[in-house]
Short mmCIF file of C-alpha atoms and ligand atoms in Angstrom, two decimals:
data_model
loop_
_atom_site.label_atom_id
_atom_site.label_comp_id
_atom_site.label_asym_id
_atom_site.label_seq_id
_atom_site.Cartn_x
_atom_site.Cartn_y
_atom_site.Cartn_z
CA UNK A 1096 -61.53 100.77 65.22
CA UNK A 1097 -58.91 101.53 67.87
CA UNK A 1098 -55.41 102.02 66.41
CA UNK A 1099 -52.07 101.91 68.10
CA UNK A 1100 -49.84 104.65 66.88
CA UNK A 1101 -46.52 102.82 67.27
CA UNK A 1102 -47.32 99.91 65.04
CA UNK A 1103 -44.09 99.97 62.98
CA UNK A 1104 -41.76 101.51 65.47
CA UNK A 1105 -38.29 100.15 66.09
CA UNK A 1106 -36.41 100.94 69.34
CA UNK A 1107 -33.09 102.70 69.30
CA UNK A 1108 -31.50 99.40 70.21
CA UNK A 1109 -32.67 97.36 67.33
CA UNK A 1110 -35.98 95.99 66.32
CA UNK A 1111 -38.85 96.50 68.68
CA UNK A 1112 -39.74 93.29 70.37
CA UNK A 1113 -43.24 91.98 69.52
CA UNK A 1114 -43.86 91.73 73.22
CA UNK A 1115 -42.16 95.05 73.98
CA UNK A 1116 -45.13 97.31 74.58
CA UNK A 1117 -45.00 97.06 78.44
CA UNK A 1118 -41.25 97.29 78.62
CA UNK A 1119 -39.34 100.48 79.51
CA UNK A 1120 -35.84 98.97 78.87
CA UNK A 1121 -34.47 97.15 75.84
CA UNK A 1122 -33.45 93.53 76.19
CA UNK A 1123 -29.92 93.11 77.30
CA UNK A 1124 -27.79 91.80 74.43
CA UNK A 1125 -26.49 89.01 76.63
CA UNK A 1126 -30.06 87.89 77.23
CA UNK A 1127 -30.73 87.90 73.50
CA UNK A 1128 -27.93 85.48 72.84
CA UNK A 1129 -28.71 83.43 75.89
CA UNK A 1130 -32.37 82.97 75.11
CA UNK A 1131 -32.40 82.80 71.31
CA UNK A 1132 -33.51 79.56 69.72
CA UNK A 1133 -33.44 80.50 66.06
CA UNK A 1134 -29.99 79.03 65.68
CA UNK A 1135 -31.60 75.61 66.05
CA UNK A 1136 -35.34 76.09 65.54
CA UNK A 1137 -34.88 77.50 62.07
CA UNK A 1138 -35.30 74.04 60.88
CA UNK A 1139 -38.96 74.40 61.77
CA UNK A 1140 -39.39 77.12 59.13
CA UNK A 1141 -41.25 75.05 56.61
CA UNK A 1142 -43.69 73.69 59.11
CA UNK A 1143 -44.10 77.16 60.76
CA UNK A 1144 -45.07 78.54 57.32
CA UNK A 1145 -47.50 75.64 56.71
CA UNK A 1146 -49.03 76.23 60.08
CA UNK A 1147 -49.40 79.94 59.49
CA UNK A 1148 -50.91 79.46 56.04
CA UNK A 1149 -53.48 77.13 57.50
CA UNK A 1150 -54.10 79.55 60.34
CA UNK A 1151 -54.57 82.56 58.05
CA UNK A 1152 -56.98 80.67 55.75
CA UNK A 1153 -58.99 79.64 58.75
CA UNK A 1154 -59.08 83.23 60.04
CA UNK A 1155 -60.51 84.26 56.68
CA UNK A 1156 -62.97 81.39 56.55
CA UNK A 1157 -64.19 82.51 60.00
CA UNK A 1158 -64.29 86.15 58.79
CA UNK A 1159 -61.75 87.26 61.40
CA UNK A 1160 -59.61 88.65 58.57
CA UNK A 1161 -60.67 89.24 54.92
CA UNK A 1162 -60.12 86.84 52.12
CA UNK A 1163 -57.78 89.45 50.50
CA UNK A 1164 -55.77 89.74 53.66
CA UNK A 1165 -55.45 85.94 53.84
CA UNK A 1166 -54.29 85.81 50.26
CA UNK A 1167 -51.74 88.53 50.88
CA UNK A 1168 -50.47 86.63 53.97
CA UNK A 1169 -50.27 83.28 52.14
CA UNK A 1170 -48.38 84.84 49.26
CA UNK A 1171 -46.04 86.68 51.61
CA UNK A 1172 -45.38 83.51 53.49
CA UNK A 1173 -44.63 81.62 50.36
CA UNK A 1174 -42.20 84.33 49.31
CA UNK A 1175 -40.50 84.05 52.66
CA UNK A 1176 -40.31 80.25 52.26
CA UNK A 1177 -38.57 80.82 48.93
CA UNK A 1178 -36.06 83.23 50.54
CA UNK A 1179 -35.25 80.80 53.37
CA UNK A 1180 -34.78 77.89 50.95
CA UNK A 1181 -32.56 80.04 48.78
CA UNK A 1182 -30.40 81.05 51.75
CA UNK A 1183 -31.46 84.71 51.23
CA UNK A 1184 -33.02 85.12 54.69
CA UNK A 1185 -31.30 86.77 57.56
CA UNK A 1186 -31.40 85.24 60.96
CA UNK A 1187 -30.57 87.25 64.15
CA UNK A 1188 -30.57 86.50 67.87
CA UNK A 1189 -32.49 89.78 68.37
CA UNK A 1190 -35.56 88.15 66.87
CA UNK A 1191 -35.39 85.14 69.20
CA UNK A 1192 -36.99 82.32 67.24
CA UNK A 1193 -38.11 81.19 63.92
CA UNK A 1194 -41.70 82.18 64.62
CA UNK A 1195 -40.84 85.82 65.24
CA UNK A 1196 -38.44 85.87 62.25
CA UNK A 1197 -41.07 84.77 59.83
CA UNK A 1198 -43.76 86.99 61.33
CA UNK A 1199 -41.49 90.04 61.27
CA UNK A 1200 -40.46 89.37 57.61
CA UNK A 1201 -44.13 89.19 56.81
CA UNK A 1202 -44.80 92.47 58.52
CA UNK A 1203 -41.99 94.10 56.64
CA UNK A 1204 -43.61 92.98 53.42
CA UNK A 1205 -47.24 93.64 54.31
CA UNK A 1206 -47.34 96.17 57.12
CA UNK A 1207 -50.49 95.95 59.26
CA UNK A 1208 -51.86 92.90 57.31
CA UNK A 1209 -48.79 90.99 58.46
CA UNK A 1210 -49.53 92.06 62.00
CA UNK A 1211 -52.88 90.24 61.85
CA UNK A 1212 -51.40 86.83 61.34
CA UNK A 1213 -50.88 86.25 64.98
CA UNK A 1214 -54.53 86.77 65.72
CA UNK A 1215 -55.99 84.09 68.03
CA UNK A 1216 -52.58 82.38 68.32
CA UNK A 1217 -49.71 82.33 70.71
CA UNK A 1218 -46.15 81.20 70.09
CA UNK A 1219 -46.94 78.54 72.74
CA UNK A 1220 -49.53 76.79 70.61
CA UNK A 1221 -47.55 77.71 67.46
CA UNK A 1222 -44.34 76.04 68.44
CA UNK A 1223 -46.20 73.02 69.75
CA UNK A 1224 -47.91 72.70 66.34
CA UNK A 1225 -44.62 73.12 64.41
CA UNK A 1226 -42.85 70.57 66.49
CA UNK A 1227 -45.62 67.98 66.00
CA UNK A 1228 -45.52 68.60 62.24
CA UNK A 1229 -41.74 68.23 62.27
CA UNK A 1230 -41.79 65.08 64.30
CA UNK A 1231 -44.54 63.59 62.11
CA UNK A 1232 -42.48 64.31 59.05
CA UNK A 1233 -39.38 62.80 60.69
CA UNK A 1234 -41.26 59.67 61.75
CA UNK A 1235 -42.30 59.08 58.19
CA UNK A 1236 -38.75 59.43 56.95
CA UNK A 1237 -37.38 57.18 59.73
CA UNK A 1238 -39.97 54.61 59.00
CA UNK A 1239 -38.79 54.56 55.38
CA UNK A 1240 -35.25 54.12 56.66
CA UNK A 1241 -36.19 51.23 58.84
CA UNK A 1242 -38.07 49.65 56.02
CA UNK A 1243 -34.93 49.88 53.86
CA UNK A 1244 -32.92 48.24 56.59
CA UNK A 1245 -35.40 45.40 56.93
CA UNK A 1246 -35.30 44.87 53.25
CA UNK A 1247 -31.48 44.66 53.37
CA UNK A 1248 -31.62 42.05 56.07
CA UNK A 1249 -34.25 40.10 54.17
CA UNK A 1250 -32.12 40.28 51.04
CA UNK A 1251 -29.17 38.93 52.98
CA UNK A 1252 -31.33 36.13 54.46
CA UNK A 1253 -32.37 35.12 50.99
CA UNK A 1254 -28.86 35.08 49.72
CA UNK A 1255 -27.76 32.87 52.60
CA UNK A 1256 -30.49 30.28 52.44
CA UNK A 1257 -29.27 26.96 53.69
CA UNK A 1258 -26.19 28.20 55.55
CA UNK A 1259 -26.03 26.92 59.11
CA UNK A 1260 -24.20 28.96 61.71
CA UNK A 1261 -23.65 28.39 65.43
CA UNK A 1262 -26.21 30.10 67.58
CA UNK A 1263 -25.02 31.53 70.87
CA UNK A 1264 -26.46 32.27 74.30
CA UNK A 1265 -24.25 33.94 76.91
CA UNK A 1266 -21.89 34.22 73.92
CA UNK A 1267 -21.25 30.53 74.27
CA UNK A 1268 -22.00 28.05 71.47
CA UNK A 1269 -25.59 26.88 72.05
CA UNK A 1270 -27.51 25.33 69.15
CA UNK A 1271 -27.14 25.57 65.36
CA UNK A 1272 -29.40 27.94 63.51
CA UNK A 1273 -29.80 28.98 59.90
CA UNK A 1274 -28.10 32.21 59.03
CA UNK A 1275 -31.35 33.31 57.46
CA UNK A 1276 -33.13 32.70 60.78
CA UNK A 1277 -30.65 34.86 62.59
CA UNK A 1278 -30.87 37.64 59.94
CA UNK A 1279 -34.69 37.66 60.04
CA UNK A 1280 -34.50 38.14 63.85
CA UNK A 1281 -33.36 41.66 63.05
CA UNK A 1282 -36.40 42.26 60.82
CA UNK A 1283 -38.60 41.44 63.82
CA UNK A 1284 -36.97 44.00 66.02
CA UNK A 1285 -37.09 46.68 63.45
CA UNK A 1286 -40.75 45.76 62.77
CA UNK A 1287 -41.52 46.48 66.41
CA UNK A 1288 -39.71 49.77 66.12
CA UNK A 1289 -41.84 50.70 63.24
CA UNK A 1290 -45.01 49.66 65.13
CA UNK A 1291 -43.90 51.89 68.04
CA UNK A 1292 -43.27 54.74 65.62
CA UNK A 1293 -46.76 54.34 64.07
CA UNK A 1294 -48.29 54.30 67.52
CA UNK A 1295 -46.35 57.37 68.61
CA UNK A 1296 -47.37 59.06 65.36
CA UNK A 1297 -51.00 58.63 66.31
CA UNK A 1298 -50.54 60.54 69.56
CA UNK A 1299 -48.34 63.18 67.84
CA UNK A 1300 -50.84 63.86 65.12
CA UNK A 1301 -53.22 66.02 67.32
CA UNK A 1302 -53.55 69.73 66.72
CA UNK A 1303 -52.62 72.11 69.53
CA UNK A 1304 -53.08 75.33 67.46
CA UNK A 1305 -56.05 77.26 68.80
CA UNK A 1306 -55.06 76.71 72.44
CA UNK A 1307 -53.57 80.14 72.51
CA UNK A 1308 -51.05 80.84 75.29
CA UNK A 1309 -52.91 78.62 77.71
CA UNK A 1310 -56.63 79.49 77.89
CA UNK A 1311 -57.78 79.29 74.23
CA UNK A 1312 -59.26 82.34 72.60
CA UNK A 1313 -62.38 84.51 72.65
CA UNK A 1314 -62.29 84.87 68.89
CA UNK A 1315 -64.59 82.66 66.83
CA UNK A 1316 -61.94 80.37 65.35
CA UNK A 1317 -62.51 76.94 63.66
CA UNK A 1318 -59.92 74.41 64.84
CA UNK A 1319 -61.34 71.63 62.64
CA UNK A 1320 -60.55 73.78 59.62
CA UNK A 1321 -56.86 73.84 60.62
CA UNK A 1322 -56.88 70.23 61.55
CA UNK A 1323 -57.93 69.23 58.04
CA UNK A 1324 -55.54 71.66 56.37
CA UNK A 1325 -52.53 70.31 58.29
CA UNK A 1326 -53.51 66.66 58.15
CA UNK A 1327 -53.97 66.18 61.91
CA UNK A 1328 -56.40 63.41 63.00
CA UNK A 1329 -57.71 65.17 66.08
CA UNK A 1330 -57.88 68.50 67.87
CA UNK A 1331 -56.39 68.69 71.38
CA UNK A 1332 -59.20 69.22 73.85
CA UNK A 1333 -57.56 71.00 76.69
CA UNK A 1334 -55.75 74.24 75.86
CA UNK A 1335 -53.65 74.19 79.14
CA UNK A 1336 -52.37 70.73 78.34
CA UNK A 1337 -52.05 71.18 74.56
CA UNK A 1338 -49.79 74.19 74.63
CA UNK A 1339 -47.27 72.46 76.82
CA UNK A 1340 -47.65 68.73 76.14
CA UNK A 1341 -44.32 67.25 75.05
CA UNK A 1342 -45.16 63.66 75.76
CA UNK A 1343 -44.87 63.03 72.05
CA UNK A 1344 -41.27 64.35 72.03
CA UNK A 1345 -40.25 61.99 74.91
CA UNK A 1346 -42.10 59.07 73.27
CA UNK A 1347 -40.36 59.72 69.99
CA UNK A 1348 -36.98 60.06 71.65
CA UNK A 1349 -37.53 56.74 73.31
CA UNK A 1350 -38.80 54.97 70.29
CA UNK A 1351 -35.76 56.19 68.31
CA UNK A 1352 -33.41 55.29 71.13
CA UNK A 1353 -34.78 51.74 71.23
CA UNK A 1354 -34.24 51.40 67.49
CA UNK A 1355 -30.74 52.72 68.08
CA UNK A 1356 -30.19 50.10 70.83
CA UNK A 1357 -31.20 47.46 68.30
CA UNK A 1358 -28.74 48.85 65.79
CA UNK A 1359 -26.12 48.95 68.48
CA UNK A 1360 -26.71 45.25 69.36
CA UNK A 1361 -26.46 44.41 65.73
CA UNK A 1362 -23.32 46.41 65.34
CA UNK A 1363 -21.67 44.77 68.32
CA UNK A 1364 -22.49 41.32 66.97
CA UNK A 1365 -21.12 42.05 63.52
CA UNK A 1366 -17.94 43.62 64.97
CA UNK A 1367 -17.38 40.38 66.73
CA UNK A 1368 -18.33 38.20 63.77
CA UNK A 1369 -16.04 40.05 61.52
CA UNK A 1370 -12.95 39.68 63.74
CA UNK A 1371 -10.10 37.45 62.71
CA UNK A 1372 -11.07 35.22 65.71
CA UNK A 1373 -14.64 34.63 64.56
CA UNK A 1374 -14.15 35.13 60.81
CA UNK A 1375 -17.78 34.62 60.07
CA UNK A 1376 -18.44 37.85 58.17
CA UNK A 1377 -16.76 39.90 55.48
CA UNK A 1378 -17.78 43.53 55.77
CA UNK A 1379 -17.85 45.66 52.60
CA UNK A 1380 -14.53 47.64 52.56
CA UNK A 1381 -16.38 50.82 51.64
CA UNK A 1382 -17.93 50.64 55.06
CA UNK A 1383 -14.61 50.08 56.97
CA UNK A 1384 -11.78 52.47 57.56
CA UNK A 1385 -8.04 52.00 58.03
CA UNK A 1386 -5.39 53.00 60.52
CA UNK A 1387 -3.02 55.86 60.04
CA UNK A 1388 -0.15 53.86 61.54
CA UNK A 1389 -0.88 50.21 61.02
CA UNK A 1390 -1.07 49.54 57.30
CA UNK A 1391 -2.77 46.22 57.55
CA UNK A 1392 -5.84 47.41 59.53
CA UNK A 1393 -9.39 47.25 58.12
CA UNK A 1394 -11.51 48.48 61.03
CA UNK A 1395 -15.27 48.27 61.46
CA UNK A 1396 -15.55 52.02 62.40
CA UNK A 1397 -19.07 52.39 60.90
CA UNK A 1398 -20.39 49.69 63.15
CA UNK A 1399 -18.47 51.06 66.12
CA UNK A 1400 -19.95 54.57 65.48
CA UNK A 1401 -23.42 53.09 65.22
CA UNK A 1402 -22.86 51.43 68.62
CA UNK A 1403 -21.36 54.66 69.96
CA UNK A 1404 -23.94 57.09 68.71
CA UNK A 1405 -26.74 55.17 70.41
CA UNK A 1406 -25.34 56.43 73.71
CA UNK A 1407 -26.15 60.05 72.98
CA UNK A 1408 -29.68 59.08 71.90
CA UNK A 1409 -30.27 57.27 75.24
CA UNK A 1410 -29.03 60.44 76.93
CA UNK A 1411 -31.52 62.51 74.95
CA UNK A 1412 -34.44 60.51 76.46
CA UNK A 1413 -33.15 61.21 79.85
CA UNK A 1414 -32.65 64.92 79.11
CA UNK A 1415 -36.19 65.28 77.96
CA UNK A 1416 -37.80 63.50 80.93
CA UNK A 1417 -35.75 65.58 83.33
CA UNK A 1418 -36.69 68.70 81.41
CA UNK A 1419 -40.38 67.97 82.01
CA UNK A 1420 -40.39 66.63 85.52
CA UNK A 1421 -40.35 69.99 87.35
CA UNK A 1422 -42.74 71.93 85.17
CA UNK A 1423 -46.03 73.26 86.46
CA UNK A 1424 -49.07 73.41 84.19
CA UNK A 1425 -48.88 75.11 80.84
CA UNK A 1426 -46.07 76.61 78.88
CA UNK A 1427 -42.73 77.36 80.56
CA UNK A 1428 -39.74 78.59 78.61
CA UNK A 1429 -37.78 75.43 79.70
CA UNK A 1430 -39.68 73.74 76.85
CA UNK A 1431 -37.54 75.53 74.33
CA UNK A 1432 -34.86 73.00 75.39
CA UNK A 1433 -36.76 70.13 73.96
CA UNK A 1434 -35.72 70.78 70.43
CA UNK A 1435 -31.97 70.12 70.36
CA UNK A 1436 -32.45 66.72 72.00
CA UNK A 1437 -35.16 65.53 69.68
CA UNK A 1438 -33.48 66.97 66.58
CA UNK A 1439 -30.29 65.24 67.57
CA UNK A 1440 -32.00 61.89 68.09
CA UNK A 1441 -33.77 62.15 64.69
CA UNK A 1442 -30.66 63.22 62.84
CA UNK A 1443 -28.53 60.53 64.56
CA UNK A 1444 -30.88 57.71 63.81
CA UNK A 1445 -31.37 58.84 60.24
CA UNK A 1446 -27.61 58.90 59.79
CA UNK A 1447 -27.26 55.40 61.27
CA UNK A 1448 -29.96 53.97 59.03
CA UNK A 1449 -28.37 55.68 56.01
CA UNK A 1450 -25.16 53.56 56.48
CA UNK A 1451 -26.68 50.45 58.05
CA UNK A 1452 -28.80 49.34 55.11
CA UNK A 1453 -26.03 49.44 52.45
CA UNK A 1454 -23.61 47.90 54.89
CA UNK A 1455 -25.94 44.94 55.34
CA UNK A 1456 -26.54 44.72 51.66
CA UNK A 1457 -22.68 44.51 51.04
CA UNK A 1458 -21.81 41.99 53.74
CA UNK A 1459 -21.06 38.27 53.08
CA UNK A 1460 -20.70 35.26 55.21
CA UNK A 1461 -17.43 33.36 54.89
CA UNK A 1462 -19.06 29.94 54.38
CA UNK A 1463 -15.89 27.88 54.62
CA UNK A 1464 -14.94 29.41 57.98
CA UNK A 1465 -18.44 29.17 59.41
CA UNK A 1466 -18.94 25.49 58.40
CA UNK A 1467 -15.47 24.54 59.60
CA UNK A 1468 -16.53 25.50 63.19
CA UNK A 1469 -19.87 23.74 63.26
CA UNK A 1470 -18.35 20.61 64.74
CA UNK A 1471 -17.18 22.46 67.83
CA UNK A 1472 -19.21 23.16 70.98
CA UNK A 1473 -21.66 20.24 70.77
CA UNK A 1474 -24.32 22.33 69.04
CA UNK A 1475 -26.33 19.12 68.57
CA UNK A 1476 -26.62 18.20 72.26
CA UNK A 1477 -30.16 19.66 72.66
CA UNK A 1478 -31.30 17.91 69.45
CA UNK A 1479 -30.19 14.60 70.91
CA UNK A 1480 -31.82 15.30 74.23
CA UNK A 1481 -35.14 16.10 72.46
CA UNK A 1482 -34.86 12.87 70.39
CA UNK A 1483 -34.57 10.90 73.64
CA UNK A 1484 -37.52 12.79 75.10
CA UNK A 1485 -39.51 11.96 71.91
CA UNK A 1486 -38.80 8.28 72.66
CA UNK A 1487 -40.40 8.65 76.10
CA UNK A 1488 -37.45 9.53 78.37
CA UNK A 1489 -38.31 12.20 80.98
CA UNK A 1490 -36.66 15.57 80.10
CA UNK A 1491 -34.52 15.68 83.27
CA UNK A 1492 -33.21 12.19 82.56
CA UNK A 1493 -32.53 13.00 78.95
CA UNK A 1494 -30.75 16.22 79.92
CA UNK A 1495 -28.49 14.27 82.37
CA UNK A 1496 -27.89 11.49 79.88
CA UNK A 1497 -26.73 13.83 77.18
CA UNK A 1498 -24.70 15.73 79.73
CA UNK A 1499 -22.76 12.48 80.44
CA UNK A 1500 -22.36 11.90 76.71
CA UNK A 1501 -21.05 15.42 76.21
CA UNK A 1502 -18.60 14.95 79.05
CA UNK A 1503 -17.41 11.70 77.48
CA UNK A 1504 -16.96 13.44 74.10
CA UNK A 1505 -15.12 16.29 75.86
CA UNK A 1506 -12.78 13.82 77.64
CA UNK A 1507 -11.88 12.24 74.25
CA UNK A 1508 -11.84 15.61 72.44
CA UNK A 1509 -14.41 14.43 69.86
CA UNK A 1510 -17.87 15.48 68.77
CA UNK A 1511 -21.01 13.69 69.80
CA UNK A 1512 -21.22 12.08 66.27
CA UNK A 1513 -17.81 10.52 66.80
CA UNK A 1514 -18.84 8.64 69.97
CA UNK A 1515 -19.13 4.87 69.41
CA UNK A 1516 -22.40 2.97 69.75
CA UNK A 1517 -20.84 1.32 72.75
CA UNK A 1518 -20.35 4.68 74.40
CA UNK A 1519 -23.95 5.60 73.65
CA UNK A 1520 -25.31 2.30 74.94
CA UNK A 1521 -23.52 2.73 78.21
CA UNK A 1522 -25.68 5.90 78.89
CA UNK A 1523 -28.87 5.04 76.99
CA UNK A 1524 -30.45 1.61 77.41
CA UNK A 1525 -31.84 0.30 74.13
CA UNK A 1526 -29.54 2.46 71.93
CA UNK A 1527 -29.79 1.12 68.36
CA UNK A 1528 -28.13 3.97 66.51
CA UNK A 1529 -31.33 5.47 65.02
CA UNK A 1530 -30.97 8.55 67.27
CA UNK A 1531 -27.83 9.39 65.29
CA UNK A 1532 -30.27 11.18 63.02
CA UNK A 1533 -30.53 13.80 65.66
CA UNK A 1534 -26.81 14.55 65.51
CA UNK A 1535 -24.65 16.93 63.46
CA UNK A 1536 -25.51 20.62 63.07
CA UNK A 1537 -27.41 20.34 59.77
CA UNK A 1538 -29.68 17.53 61.03
CA UNK A 1539 -30.25 19.35 64.31
CA UNK A 1540 -31.42 22.42 62.43
CA UNK A 1541 -33.74 20.38 60.26
CA UNK A 1542 -35.44 18.95 63.21
CA UNK A 1543 -36.28 22.30 64.79
CA UNK A 1544 -39.60 22.37 62.99
CA UNK A 1545 -42.09 23.92 65.33
CA UNK A 1546 -43.58 27.31 64.55
CA UNK A 1547 -41.00 30.13 64.90
CA UNK A 1548 -38.11 27.64 64.95
CA UNK A 1549 -35.09 27.49 62.70
CA UNK A 1550 -35.87 24.48 60.40
CA UNK A 1551 -35.42 25.40 56.69
CA UNK A 1552 -39.05 24.97 55.90
CA UNK A 1553 -40.14 27.28 58.69
CA UNK A 1554 -37.60 29.88 57.79
CA UNK A 1555 -38.61 29.66 54.14
CA UNK A 1556 -42.20 30.37 55.24
CA UNK A 1557 -41.00 33.35 57.20
CA UNK A 1558 -38.98 34.67 54.34
CA UNK A 1559 -42.05 34.47 52.05
CA UNK A 1560 -44.04 36.40 54.66
CA UNK A 1561 -41.40 39.07 55.04
CA UNK A 1562 -41.19 39.29 51.25
CA UNK A 1563 -44.89 40.13 51.21
CA UNK A 1564 -44.74 42.47 54.21
CA UNK A 1565 -41.78 44.46 53.05
CA UNK A 1566 -42.50 44.64 49.35
CA UNK A 1567 -46.23 44.79 48.99
CA UNK A 1568 -46.91 48.54 48.91
CA UNK A 1569 -50.02 48.23 51.13
CA UNK A 1570 -48.05 46.96 54.06
CA UNK A 1571 -44.53 48.21 53.54
N1 LIG B 2946 -38.84 79.60 71.18
C1 LIG B 2946 -39.94 79.18 72.02
C2 LIG B 2946 -39.85 77.71 72.27
O1 LIG B 2946 -39.26 77.06 71.52
C3 LIG B 2946 -41.26 79.56 71.42
C4 LIG B 2946 -42.34 79.82 72.40
C5 LIG B 2946 -42.06 80.99 73.16
N2 LIG B 2946 -43.17 81.39 74.02
C6 LIG B 2946 -42.96 82.34 74.90
N3 LIG B 2946 -44.02 82.66 75.54
N4 LIG B 2946 -41.83 82.84 75.20
O2 LIG B 2946 -40.45 77.15 73.21
#
């Protein structure tokens, strides 16, 4: 068997690069620190080791290395995992990235056996595999965080059954709704986020390892073996595409950013609703902070930061798309820049979810203040209009009629319920007072009884469904 005679040699300027054979000059130190990624990709270590273990076992199963060599490699990798976990592992820019760190530590332990691990593999398909594993894991954690948040909203909806609040469009009083209905609306948004996450997970869970640098390999590998070992559902079919495909990173960044946008919208609403001016909500004090100069302040900083942090996540989607747009086929080193953006989006959303769920769980409506405002803004106008329509009046006529009645009420500074029968009769021929049953915020809510509407019976049905969806283990 041909042997190289420089297998363990280190250059005078530090460790020999794994790719150094053809080079006559050492890497410039400035290039080392410019091009290193280990400072941020070391968080891939666990997945890199999992991938390498699966790869080594496959190489043995295919008789490319011996079973003894594979065992030594697996044991060596597990030792390295232990060292990294215990903080006993040294990272250096000279060794570029996490992949080279782990491989070189293995070679230090095992000599030439360690030098066999990279058989039929390139860092291009290796990093693509590691990143898919990392993202898959992150998606599962984030899905759990979104589920917790949904459960908090459902819990709040259940505690507030029966409370009517003003509903807004254009941030103007529109129609009354149940607080529970409003709270469940967040469950819907986060359910869609979870669906998108699951969908994205499917496309992420495809194995690139075995694609080599770009062209595959001439060695008789078994990619199905690795697929099963790592829990992938498919094997990527085109080596050129697989080694450089980062669609899953962009998709995930987008899915996370949309969840962050939902959180930001919610945060904005609750910042408003907890102001002295609205006074609807009492936020838990443990989730507010004070002012260093104004002793009376209790500020909604957590909600503001949730709103604020979503900005960077939106930026990350843009960074990733721009990163990819100019790349020709197959791996280009630009791709190393994908990690900080996606890691940041994952970390940020997780951090947001970590505070959002308990904040929701600790928040209360100020019933007295909410109920005291229900008479304002003619929230029952649409209910009256629909009652007229139900009696046969054309919609446009009913709209105009109620418009006149509202104007009359505004002129006298009263609510629609306070108009006299005479005033109603002037606008509606045949007024006999029965339509008063459409007036008042509570009655208006009760009448909104079609599927998806805010009537108490409908909302109770939805709460029961959510209870099933979020707490039955099959679905949760
Ligand atoms: N650190 C690199 C990255 O994250 C690993 C792949 C490097 N491949 C190469 N041929 N230089 O993309």
